[in-house]
Amino acid sequence: MNPGKMLRAIVGACLATATASAFALDVSYADFADVSGLKLNDRANTVGNAVTDDQGRKVLRLTDNYGQKGSAFMTSAFSLADDMSFSTYFQFRMTQGDGFYEGSEYPVKGADGIVFVVNAQNDWTGGGGEGMGYKGYWAGLGVEFDTFNNGTHVDSDGNHVGIDLDGSVNSVARQQVTPLFNNGQVWSAWVDYDGVTDMLEVRVAQGGAALRPDAATLSYEVDLYEKVYQQDVYFGFTAATGSLRNHQDILRWEVETIAAPVPEPESLALLGMGALLLGARTRILGRRR
């Protein structure tokens, strides 16, 4: 943890009270029969969610044909300040693949993928095709479930999980996954961020009743509060298609935010002294630059 973040954490702890957890967010969509709490953009808005899929479920459909992009974000913003953490669980499904790409290493049709996004804006969708609706967001995090090999050194396989930053789909961390995301089955995903340690973990498993894996599929250390330039954020999803298509659906979604632990009262005096000492040390270091 860098000195600036540590100082913020100590000062925040000194000012915190036992009511800090009242600012936590707890949202659950068992299905998407009611999408009134979401801001729908581009194809997700045009489709007229909620959509009934081929299994009779009310789903959030982001794309349904070629050359599309769509996004859906919560209408309420949330702050990642004071080392706030979050956990999200969602189910997704990709079906109706068409437009098989010659030369692909995978026989299953479809593209391009779904991205879970933590972003400072909620009213537009990023780039289409390989951009998966995320490319171009200037302040935020993307966890991509990519279904197409775009032939670059950072996107060299057609089925992987990746962690994206600053609107770039050149993932800073990536892990190939089998079987295919667009195999028509329900997939479960867990994204957990610890605001104290700055550790982001992603887990994915096939099946709507899948248990959360013990080991993370992918992990990466990042200070999201700094990455979004200390702005409030929106949680949501993006997706896109190009010359290939898929119905790209979110079936279920849960989000919970967790406040950093509040120190015991007798610890606050020590923390306050620590804040003064750390502040003095930071000023000394600043003069040496």
PDB file of N, CA and C in Angstrom, residues 117-204:
ATOM      1  N   VAL A 117     -18.322  -4.427 -15.935  1.00  0.00           N
ATOM      2  CA  VAL A 117     -17.655  -3.124 -15.940  1.00  0.00           C
ATOM      3  C   VAL A 117     -17.911  -2.363 -14.639  1.00  0.00           C
ATOM      4  N   VAL A 118     -16.862  -1.740 -14.132  1.00  0.00           N
ATOM      5  CA  VAL A 118     -16.953  -0.752 -13.054  1.00  0.00           C
ATOM      6  C   VAL A 118     -16.443   0.545 -13.664  1.00  0.00           C
ATOM      7  N   ASN A 119     -17.343   1.515 -13.869  1.00  0.00           N
ATOM      8  CA  ASN A 119     -17.021   2.652 -14.720  1.00  0.00           C
ATOM      9  C   ASN A 119     -17.589   3.949 -14.150  1.00  0.00           C
ATOM     10  N   ALA A 120     -16.958   5.055 -14.490  1.00  0.00           N
ATOM     11  CA  ALA A 120     -17.406   6.354 -13.994  1.00  0.00           C
ATOM     12  C   ALA A 120     -18.583   6.918 -14.776  1.00  0.00           C
ATOM     13  N   GLN A 121     -19.010   6.252 -15.851  1.00  0.00           N
ATOM     14  CA  GLN A 121     -20.157   6.694 -16.639  1.00  0.00           C
ATOM     15  C   GLN A 121     -21.111   5.521 -16.858  1.00  0.00           C
ATOM     16  N   ASN A 122     -22.388   5.834 -17.056  1.00  0.00           N
ATOM     17  CA  ASN A 122     -23.371   4.763 -17.257  1.00  0.00           C
ATOM     18  C   ASN A 122     -24.287   5.002 -18.448  1.00  0.00           C
ATOM     19  N   ASP A 123     -23.999   6.022 -19.265  1.00  0.00           N
ATOM     20  CA  ASP A 123     -24.969   6.418 -20.284  1.00  0.00           C
ATOM     21  C   ASP A 123     -24.507   6.189 -21.721  1.00  0.00           C
ATOM     22  N   TRP A 124     -23.449   5.407 -21.922  1.00  0.00           N
ATOM     23  CA  TRP A 124     -23.034   5.105 -23.288  1.00  0.00           C
ATOM     24  C   TRP A 124     -22.269   3.789 -23.315  1.00  0.00           C
ATOM     25  N   THR A 125     -22.093   3.261 -24.531  1.00  0.00           N
ATOM     26  CA  THR A 125     -21.412   1.993 -24.751  1.00  0.00           C
ATOM     27  C   THR A 125     -20.136   2.244 -25.533  1.00  0.00           C
ATOM     28  N   GLY A 126     -19.082   1.518 -25.191  1.00  0.00           N
ATOM     29  CA  GLY A 126     -17.806   1.662 -25.880  1.00  0.00           C
ATOM     30  C   GLY A 126     -17.809   1.012 -27.253  1.00  0.00           C
ATOM     31  N   GLY A 127     -16.626   0.672 -27.745  1.00  0.00           N
ATOM     32  CA  GLY A 127     -16.454   0.183 -29.102  1.00  0.00           C
ATOM     33  C   GLY A 127     -17.090  -1.165 -29.356  1.00  0.00           C
ATOM     34  N   GLY A 128     -17.536  -1.376 -30.602  1.00  0.00           N
ATOM     35  CA  GLY A 128     -18.152  -2.635 -30.996  1.00  0.00           C
ATOM     36  C   GLY A 128     -17.124  -3.684 -31.377  1.00  0.00           C
ATOM     37  N   GLY A 129     -17.616  -4.844 -31.848  1.00  0.00           N
ATOM     38  CA  GLY A 129     -16.728  -5.916 -32.273  1.00  0.00           C
ATOM     39  C   GLY A 129     -15.794  -6.340 -31.169  1.00  0.00           C
ATOM     40  N   GLU A 130     -14.493  -6.348 -31.468  1.00  0.00           N
ATOM     41  CA  GLU A 130     -13.500  -6.779 -30.497  1.00  0.00           C
ATOM     42  C   GLU A 130     -13.475  -5.898 -29.255  1.00  0.00           C
ATOM     43  N   GLY A 131     -14.046  -4.676 -29.342  1.00  0.00           N
ATOM     44  CA  GLY A 131     -14.112  -3.795 -28.182  1.00  0.00           C
ATOM     45  C   GLY A 131     -15.101  -4.254 -27.133  1.00  0.00           C
ATOM     46  N   MET A 132     -16.011  -5.171 -27.503  1.00  0.00           N
ATOM     47  CA  MET A 132     -16.985  -5.783 -26.592  1.00  0.00           C
ATOM     48  C   MET A 132     -17.799  -4.755 -25.809  1.00  0.00           C
ATOM     49  N   GLY A 133     -17.956  -3.554 -26.373  1.00  0.00           N
ATOM     50  CA  GLY A 133     -18.720  -2.514 -25.701  1.00  0.00           C
ATOM     51  C   GLY A 133     -17.968  -1.798 -24.602  1.00  0.00           C
ATOM     52  N   TYR A 134     -16.742  -2.256 -24.293  1.00  0.00           N
ATOM     53  CA  TYR A 134     -15.941  -1.671 -23.209  1.00  0.00           C
ATOM     54  C   TYR A 134     -14.872  -0.717 -23.726  1.00  0.00           C
ATOM     55  N   LYS A 135     -14.330  -0.981 -24.887  1.00  0.00           N
ATOM     56  CA  LYS A 135     -13.198  -0.215 -25.403  1.00  0.00           C
ATOM     57  C   LYS A 135     -13.550   1.268 -25.508  1.00  0.00           C
ATOM     58  N   GLY A 136     -12.691   2.102 -24.926  1.00  0.00           N
ATOM     59  CA  GLY A 136     -12.906   3.542 -24.975  1.00  0.00           C
ATOM     60  C   GLY A 136     -13.354   4.158 -23.670  1.00  0.00           C
ATOM     61  N   TYR A 137     -13.762   3.343 -22.686  1.00  0.00           N
ATOM     62  CA  TYR A 137     -14.077   3.897 -21.373  1.00  0.00           C
ATOM     63  C   TYR A 137     -12.780   4.398 -20.745  1.00  0.00           C
ATOM     64  N   TRP A 138     -12.730   5.665 -20.400  1.00  0.00           N
ATOM     65  CA  TRP A 138     -11.462   6.252 -19.977  1.00  0.00           C
ATOM     66  C   TRP A 138     -11.156   6.051 -18.496  1.00  0.00           C
ATOM     67  N   ALA A 139     -12.131   5.692 -17.700  1.00  0.00           N
ATOM     68  CA  ALA A 139     -11.875   5.520 -16.267  1.00  0.00           C
ATOM     69  C   ALA A 139     -12.667   4.328 -15.765  1.00  0.00           C
ATOM     70  N   GLY A 140     -12.015   3.190 -15.660  1.00  0.00           N
ATOM     71  CA  GLY A 140     -12.761   2.057 -15.145  1.00  0.00           C
ATOM     72  C   GLY A 140     -12.064   0.725 -15.316  1.00  0.00           C
ATOM     73  N   LEU A 141     -12.767  -0.294 -14.844  1.00  0.00           N
ATOM     74  CA  LEU A 141     -12.316  -1.681 -14.872  1.00  0.00           C
ATOM     75  C   LEU A 141     -13.245  -2.496 -15.747  1.00  0.00           C
ATOM     76  N   GLY A 142     -12.684  -3.441 -16.494  1.00  0.00           N
ATOM     77  CA  GLY A 142     -13.480  -4.402 -17.237  1.00  0.00           C
ATOM     78  C   GLY A 142     -12.987  -5.809 -16.971  1.00  0.00           C
ATOM     79  N   VAL A 143     -13.901  -6.723 -16.715  1.00  0.00           N
ATOM     80  CA  VAL A 143     -13.571  -8.151 -16.639  1.00  0.00           C
ATOM     81  C   VAL A 143     -14.242  -8.803 -17.830  1.00  0.00           C
ATOM     82  N   GLU A 144     -13.449  -9.189 -18.818  1.00  0.00           N
ATOM     83  CA  GLU A 144     -13.993  -9.661 -20.084  1.00  0.00           C
ATOM     84  C   GLU A 144     -14.091 -11.174 -20.134  1.00  0.00           C
ATOM     85  N   PHE A 145     -15.178 -11.625 -20.772  1.00  0.00           N
ATOM     86  CA  PHE A 145     -15.386 -13.037 -21.075  1.00  0.00           C
ATOM     87  C   PHE A 145     -15.417 -13.107 -22.602  1.00  0.00           C
ATOM     88  N   ASP A 146     -14.230 -13.225 -23.166  1.00  0.00           N
ATOM     89  CA  ASP A 146     -13.975 -13.029 -24.592  1.00  0.00           C
ATOM     90  C   ASP A 146     -14.170 -14.342 -25.344  1.00  0.00           C
ATOM     91  N   THR A 147     -14.866 -14.278 -26.486  1.00  0.00           N
ATOM     92  CA  THR A 147     -15.175 -15.491 -27.247  1.00  0.00           C
ATOM     93  C   THR A 147     -14.585 -15.488 -28.648  1.00  0.00           C
ATOM     94  N   PHE A 148     -13.650 -14.562 -28.922  1.00  0.00           N
ATOM     95  CA  PHE A 148     -13.100 -14.518 -30.278  1.00  0.00           C
ATOM     96  C   PHE A 148     -11.615 -14.191 -30.256  1.00  0.00           C
ATOM     97  N   ASN A 149     -10.854 -14.911 -31.068  1.00  0.00           N
ATOM     98  CA  ASN A 149      -9.423 -14.692 -31.213  1.00  0.00           C
ATOM     99  C   ASN A 149      -9.186 -13.571 -32.224  1.00  0.00           C
ATOM    100  N   ASN A 150      -8.726 -12.428 -31.730  1.00  0.00           N
ATOM    101  CA  ASN A 150      -8.473 -11.296 -32.614  1.00  0.00           C
ATOM    102  C   ASN A 150      -7.047 -11.253 -33.151  1.00  0.00           C
ATOM    103  N   GLY A 151      -6.261 -12.279 -32.824  1.00  0.00           N
ATOM    104  CA  GLY A 151      -4.962 -12.432 -33.458  1.00  0.00           C
ATOM    105  C   GLY A 151      -3.858 -11.540 -32.951  1.00  0.00           C
ATOM    106  N   THR A 152      -4.014 -10.951 -31.759  1.00  0.00           N
ATOM    107  CA  THR A 152      -2.950 -10.137 -31.186  1.00  0.00           C
ATOM    108  C   THR A 152      -2.280 -10.904 -30.058  1.00  0.00           C
ATOM    109  N   HIS A 153      -1.124 -10.422 -29.618  1.00  0.00           N
ATOM    110  CA  HIS A 153      -0.385 -11.141 -28.579  1.00  0.00           C
ATOM    111  C   HIS A 153      -1.115 -11.117 -27.240  1.00  0.00           C
ATOM    112  N   VAL A 154      -2.042 -10.173 -27.058  1.00  0.00           N
ATOM    113  CA  VAL A 154      -2.811 -10.120 -25.814  1.00  0.00           C
ATOM    114  C   VAL A 154      -4.217 -10.690 -25.996  1.00  0.00           C
ATOM    115  N   ASP A 155      -4.524 -11.142 -27.189  1.00  0.00           N
ATOM    116  CA  ASP A 155      -5.835 -11.740 -27.466  1.00  0.00           C
ATOM    117  C   ASP A 155      -5.635 -12.874 -28.467  1.00  0.00           C
ATOM    118  N   SER A 156      -4.831 -13.849 -28.054  1.00  0.00           N
ATOM    119  CA  SER A 156      -4.382 -14.885 -28.979  1.00  0.00           C
ATOM    120  C   SER A 156      -5.151 -16.187 -28.853  1.00  0.00           C
ATOM    121  N   ASP A 157      -6.225 -16.188 -28.084  1.00  0.00           N
ATOM    122  CA  ASP A 157      -7.096 -17.359 -28.066  1.00  0.00           C
ATOM    123  C   ASP A 157      -8.541 -16.896 -27.999  1.00  0.00           C
ATOM    124  N   GLY A 158      -9.437 -17.754 -28.448  1.00  0.00           N
ATOM    125  CA  GLY A 158     -10.829 -17.360 -28.612  1.00  0.00           C
ATOM    126  C   GLY A 158     -11.740 -17.677 -27.463  1.00  0.00           C
ATOM    127  N   ASN A 159     -11.203 -17.931 -26.283  1.00  0.00           N
ATOM    128  CA  ASN A 159     -12.070 -18.203 -25.130  1.00  0.00           C
ATOM    129  C   ASN A 159     -11.275 -17.974 -23.849  1.00  0.00           C
ATOM    130  N   HIS A 160     -11.398 -16.775 -23.284  1.00  0.00           N
ATOM    131  CA  HIS A 160     -10.605 -16.470 -22.104  1.00  0.00           C
ATOM    132  C   HIS A 160     -11.284 -15.422 -21.227  1.00  0.00           C
ATOM    133  N   VAL A 161     -10.814 -15.352 -19.985  1.00  0.00           N
ATOM    134  CA  VAL A 161     -11.159 -14.277 -19.052  1.00  0.00           C
ATOM    135  C   VAL A 161      -9.999 -13.295 -19.046  1.00  0.00           C
ATOM    136  N   GLY A 162     -10.300 -12.012 -19.072  1.00  0.00           N
ATOM    137  CA  GLY A 162      -9.248 -11.007 -19.027  1.00  0.00           C
ATOM    138  C   GLY A 162      -9.630  -9.849 -18.128  1.00  0.00           C
ATOM    139  N   ILE A 163      -8.632  -9.197 -17.560  1.00  0.00           N
ATOM    140  CA  ILE A 163      -8.832  -7.993 -16.759  1.00  0.00           C
ATOM    141  C   ILE A 163      -8.352  -6.803 -17.574  1.00  0.00           C
ATOM    142  N   ASP A 164      -9.253  -5.853 -17.808  1.00  0.00           N
ATOM    143  CA  ASP A 164      -8.978  -4.692 -18.655  1.00  0.00           C
ATOM    144  C   ASP A 164      -9.037  -3.412 -17.829  1.00  0.00           C
ATOM    145  N   LEU A 165      -8.201  -2.445 -18.183  1.00  0.00           N
ATOM    146  CA  LEU A 165      -8.159  -1.158 -17.491  1.00  0.00           C
ATOM    147  C   LEU A 165      -8.159  -0.011 -18.493  1.00  0.00           C
ATOM    148  N   ASP A 166      -8.710   1.116 -18.080  1.00  0.00           N
ATOM    149  CA  ASP A 166      -8.647   2.367 -18.851  1.00  0.00           C
ATOM    150  C   ASP A 166      -9.227   2.246 -20.250  1.00  0.00           C
ATOM    151  N   GLY A 167     -10.255   1.423 -20.429  1.00  0.00           N
ATOM    152  CA  GLY A 167     -10.910   1.325 -21.719  1.00  0.00           C
ATOM    153  C   GLY A 167     -10.148   0.563 -22.774  1.00  0.00           C
ATOM    154  N   SER A 168      -9.073  -0.096 -22.406  1.00  0.00           N
ATOM    155  CA  SER A 168      -8.295  -0.892 -23.353  1.00  0.00           C
ATOM    156  C   SER A 168      -8.665  -2.365 -23.210  1.00  0.00           C
ATOM    157  N   VAL A 169      -8.818  -3.057 -24.342  1.00  0.00           N
ATOM    158  CA  VAL A 169      -9.094  -4.494 -24.306  1.00  0.00           C
ATOM    159  C   VAL A 169      -7.809  -5.303 -24.440  1.00  0.00           C
ATOM    160  N   ASN A 170      -6.660  -4.643 -24.337  1.00  0.00           N
ATOM    161  CA  ASN A 170      -5.381  -5.338 -24.212  1.00  0.00           C
ATOM    162  C   ASN A 170      -5.212  -5.707 -22.742  1.00  0.00           C
ATOM    163  N   SER A 171      -5.691  -6.860 -22.376  1.00  0.00           N
ATOM    164  CA  SER A 171      -5.824  -7.240 -20.969  1.00  0.00           C
ATOM    165  C   SER A 171      -4.487  -7.210 -20.236  1.00  0.00           C
ATOM    166  N   VAL A 172      -4.522  -6.711 -18.997  1.00  0.00           N
ATOM    167  CA  VAL A 172      -3.326  -6.713 -18.153  1.00  0.00           C
ATOM    168  C   VAL A 172      -3.104  -8.075 -17.523  1.00  0.00           C
ATOM    169  N   ALA A 173      -4.145  -8.906 -17.513  1.00  0.00           N
ATOM    170  CA  ALA A 173      -4.045 -10.289 -17.047  1.00  0.00           C
ATOM    171  C   ALA A 173      -5.092 -11.092 -17.805  1.00  0.00           C
ATOM    172  N   ARG A 174      -4.755 -12.350 -18.119  1.00  0.00           N
ATOM    173  CA  ARG A 174      -5.654 -13.147 -18.964  1.00  0.00           C
ATOM    174  C   ARG A 174      -5.475 -14.622 -18.638  1.00  0.00           C
ATOM    175  N   GLN A 175      -6.565 -15.391 -18.741  1.00  0.00           N
ATOM    176  CA  GLN A 175      -6.509 -16.828 -18.502  1.00  0.00           C
ATOM    177  C   GLN A 175      -7.453 -17.543 -19.456  1.00  0.00           C
ATOM    178  N   GLN A 176      -6.918 -18.468 -20.237  1.00  0.00           N
ATOM    179  CA  GLN A 176      -7.754 -19.256 -21.137  1.00  0.00           C
ATOM    180  C   GLN A 176      -8.664 -20.170 -20.327  1.00  0.00           C
ATOM    181  N   VAL A 177      -9.886 -20.375 -20.831  1.00  0.00           N
ATOM    182  CA  VAL A 177     -10.896 -21.172 -20.133  1.00  0.00           C
ATOM    183  C   VAL A 177     -11.484 -22.188 -21.100  1.00  0.00           C
ATOM    184  N   THR A 178     -11.768 -23.378 -20.610  1.00  0.00           N
ATOM    185  CA  THR A 178     -12.510 -24.391 -21.362  1.00  0.00           C
ATOM    186  C   THR A 178     -13.611 -24.935 -20.471  1.00  0.00           C
ATOM    187  N   PRO A 179     -14.737 -25.393 -21.061  1.00  0.00           N
ATOM    188  CA  PRO A 179     -15.101 -25.330 -22.472  1.00  0.00           C
ATOM    189  C   PRO A 179     -15.467 -23.904 -22.893  1.00  0.00           C
ATOM    190  N   LEU A 180     -16.141 -23.784 -24.028  1.00  0.00           N
ATOM    191  CA  LEU A 180     -16.423 -22.483 -24.611  1.00  0.00           C
ATOM    192  C   LEU A 180     -17.527 -21.737 -23.868  1.00  0.00           C
ATOM    193  N   PHE A 181     -17.367 -20.421 -23.716  1.00  0.00           N
ATOM    194  CA  PHE A 181     -18.408 -19.601 -23.111  1.00  0.00           C
ATOM    195  C   PHE A 181     -19.683 -19.586 -23.954  1.00  0.00           C
ATOM    196  N   ASN A 182     -19.542 -19.602 -25.289  1.00  0.00           N
ATOM    197  CA  ASN A 182     -20.732 -19.529 -26.147  1.00  0.00           C
ATOM    198  C   ASN A 182     -21.189 -20.910 -26.604  1.00  0.00           C
ATOM    199  N   ASN A 183     -21.166 -21.857 -25.663  1.00  0.00           N
ATOM    200  CA  ASN A 183     -21.634 -23.221 -25.954  1.00  0.00           C
ATOM    201  C   ASN A 183     -23.113 -23.416 -25.644  1.00  0.00           C
ATOM    202  N   GLY A 184     -23.814 -22.336 -25.328  1.00  0.00           N
ATOM    203  CA  GLY A 184     -25.242 -22.422 -25.056  1.00  0.00           C
ATOM    204  C   GLY A 184     -25.589 -22.765 -23.626  1.00  0.00           C
ATOM    205  N   GLN A 185     -24.577 -23.019 -22.793  1.00  0.00           N
ATOM    206  CA  GLN A 185     -24.814 -23.366 -21.396  1.00  0.00           C
ATOM    207  C   GLN A 185     -24.773 -22.115 -20.511  1.00  0.00           C
ATOM    208  N   VAL A 186     -25.347 -22.243 -19.325  1.00  0.00           N
ATOM    209  CA  VAL A 186     -25.275 -21.166 -18.334  1.00  0.00           C
ATOM    210  C   VAL A 186     -23.895 -21.192 -17.677  1.00  0.00           C
ATOM    211  N   TRP A 187     -23.304 -20.018 -17.527  1.00  0.00           N
ATOM    212  CA  TRP A 187     -22.028 -19.878 -16.829  1.00  0.00           C
ATOM    213  C   TRP A 187     -22.221 -18.994 -15.601  1.00  0.00           C
ATOM    214  N   SER A 188     -21.467 -19.291 -14.548  1.00  0.00           N
ATOM    215  CA  SER A 188     -21.483 -18.491 -13.322  1.00  0.00           C
ATOM    216  C   SER A 188     -20.132 -17.812 -13.145  1.00  0.00           C
ATOM    217  N   ALA A 189     -20.167 -16.559 -12.698  1.00  0.00           N
ATOM    218  CA  ALA A 189     -18.926 -15.804 -12.495  1.00  0.00           C
ATOM    219  C   ALA A 189     -18.986 -15.044 -11.179  1.00  0.00           C
ATOM    220  N   TRP A 190     -17.831 -14.937 -10.542  1.00  0.00           N
ATOM    221  CA  TRP A 190     -17.671 -14.197  -9.293  1.00  0.00           C
ATOM    222  C   TRP A 190     -16.514 -13.224  -9.460  1.00  0.00           C
ATOM    223  N   VAL A 191     -16.743 -11.964  -9.127  1.00  0.00           N
ATOM    224  CA  VAL A 191     -15.690 -10.950  -9.155  1.00  0.00           C
ATOM    225  C   VAL A 191     -15.637 -10.320  -7.770  1.00  0.00           C
ATOM    226  N   ASP A 192     -14.488 -10.417  -7.112  1.00  0.00           N
ATOM    227  CA  ASP A 192     -14.317  -9.919  -5.752  1.00  0.00           C
ATOM    228  C   ASP A 192     -13.156  -8.934  -5.713  1.00  0.00           C
ATOM    229  N   TYR A 193     -13.407  -7.770  -5.127  1.00  0.00           N
ATOM    230  CA  TYR A 193     -12.360  -6.757  -4.990  1.00  0.00           C
ATOM    231  C   TYR A 193     -12.201  -6.380  -3.527  1.00  0.00           C
ATOM    232  N   ASP A 194     -10.976  -6.476  -3.012  1.00  0.00           N
ATOM    233  CA  ASP A 194     -10.644  -6.100  -1.641  1.00  0.00           C
ATOM    234  C   ASP A 194     -10.021  -4.710  -1.663  1.00  0.00           C
ATOM    235  N   GLY A 195     -10.758  -3.720  -1.181  1.00  0.00           N
ATOM    236  CA  GLY A 195     -10.280  -2.347  -1.223  1.00  0.00           C
ATOM    237  C   GLY A 195      -9.135  -2.064  -0.271  1.00  0.00           C
ATOM    238  N   VAL A 196      -8.907  -2.933   0.703  1.00  0.00           N
ATOM    239  CA  VAL A 196      -7.799  -2.751   1.637  1.00  0.00           C
ATOM    240  C   VAL A 196      -6.492  -3.243   1.022  1.00  0.00           C
ATOM    241  N   THR A 197      -6.531  -4.434   0.420  1.00  0.00           N
ATOM    242  CA  THR A 197      -5.326  -5.015  -0.183  1.00  0.00           C
ATOM    243  C   THR A 197      -5.180  -4.688  -1.663  1.00  0.00           C
ATOM    244  N   ASP A 198      -6.224  -4.108  -2.273  1.00  0.00           N
ATOM    245  CA  ASP A 198      -6.253  -3.798  -3.711  1.00  0.00           C
ATOM    246  C   ASP A 198      -6.211  -5.055  -4.583  1.00  0.00           C
ATOM    247  N   MET A 199      -6.642  -6.173  -4.059  1.00  0.00           N
ATOM    248  CA  MET A 199      -6.593  -7.419  -4.820  1.00  0.00           C
ATOM    249  C   MET A 199      -7.942  -7.701  -5.485  1.00  0.00           C
ATOM    250  N   LEU A 200      -7.895  -7.921  -6.784  1.00  0.00           N
ATOM    251  CA  LEU A 200      -9.068  -8.276  -7.583  1.00  0.00           C
ATOM    252  C   LEU A 200      -8.970  -9.747  -7.954  1.00  0.00           C
ATOM    253  N   GLU A 201     -10.043 -10.505  -7.718  1.00  0.00           N
ATOM    254  CA  GLU A 201     -10.073 -11.926  -8.048  1.00  0.00           C
ATOM    255  C   GLU A 201     -11.301 -12.238  -8.885  1.00  0.00           C
ATOM    256  N   VAL A 202     -11.106 -13.078  -9.899  1.00  0.00           N
ATOM    257  CA  VAL A 202     -12.180 -13.495 -10.794  1.00  0.00           C
ATOM    258  C   VAL A 202     -12.259 -15.014 -10.774  1.00  0.00           C
ATOM    259  N   ARG A 203     -13.489 -15.517 -10.680  1.00  0.00           N
ATOM    260  CA  ARG A 203     -13.730 -16.951 -10.742  1.00  0.00           C
ATOM    261  C   ARG A 203     -14.847 -17.219 -11.732  1.00  0.00           C
ATOM    262  N   VAL A 204     -14.754 -18.327 -12.442  1.00  0.00           N
ATOM    263  CA  VAL A 204     -15.782 -18.670 -13.423  1.00  0.00           C
ATOM    264  C   VAL A 204     -15.939 -20.182 -13.449  1.00  0.00           C
TER     265      VAL A 204
END
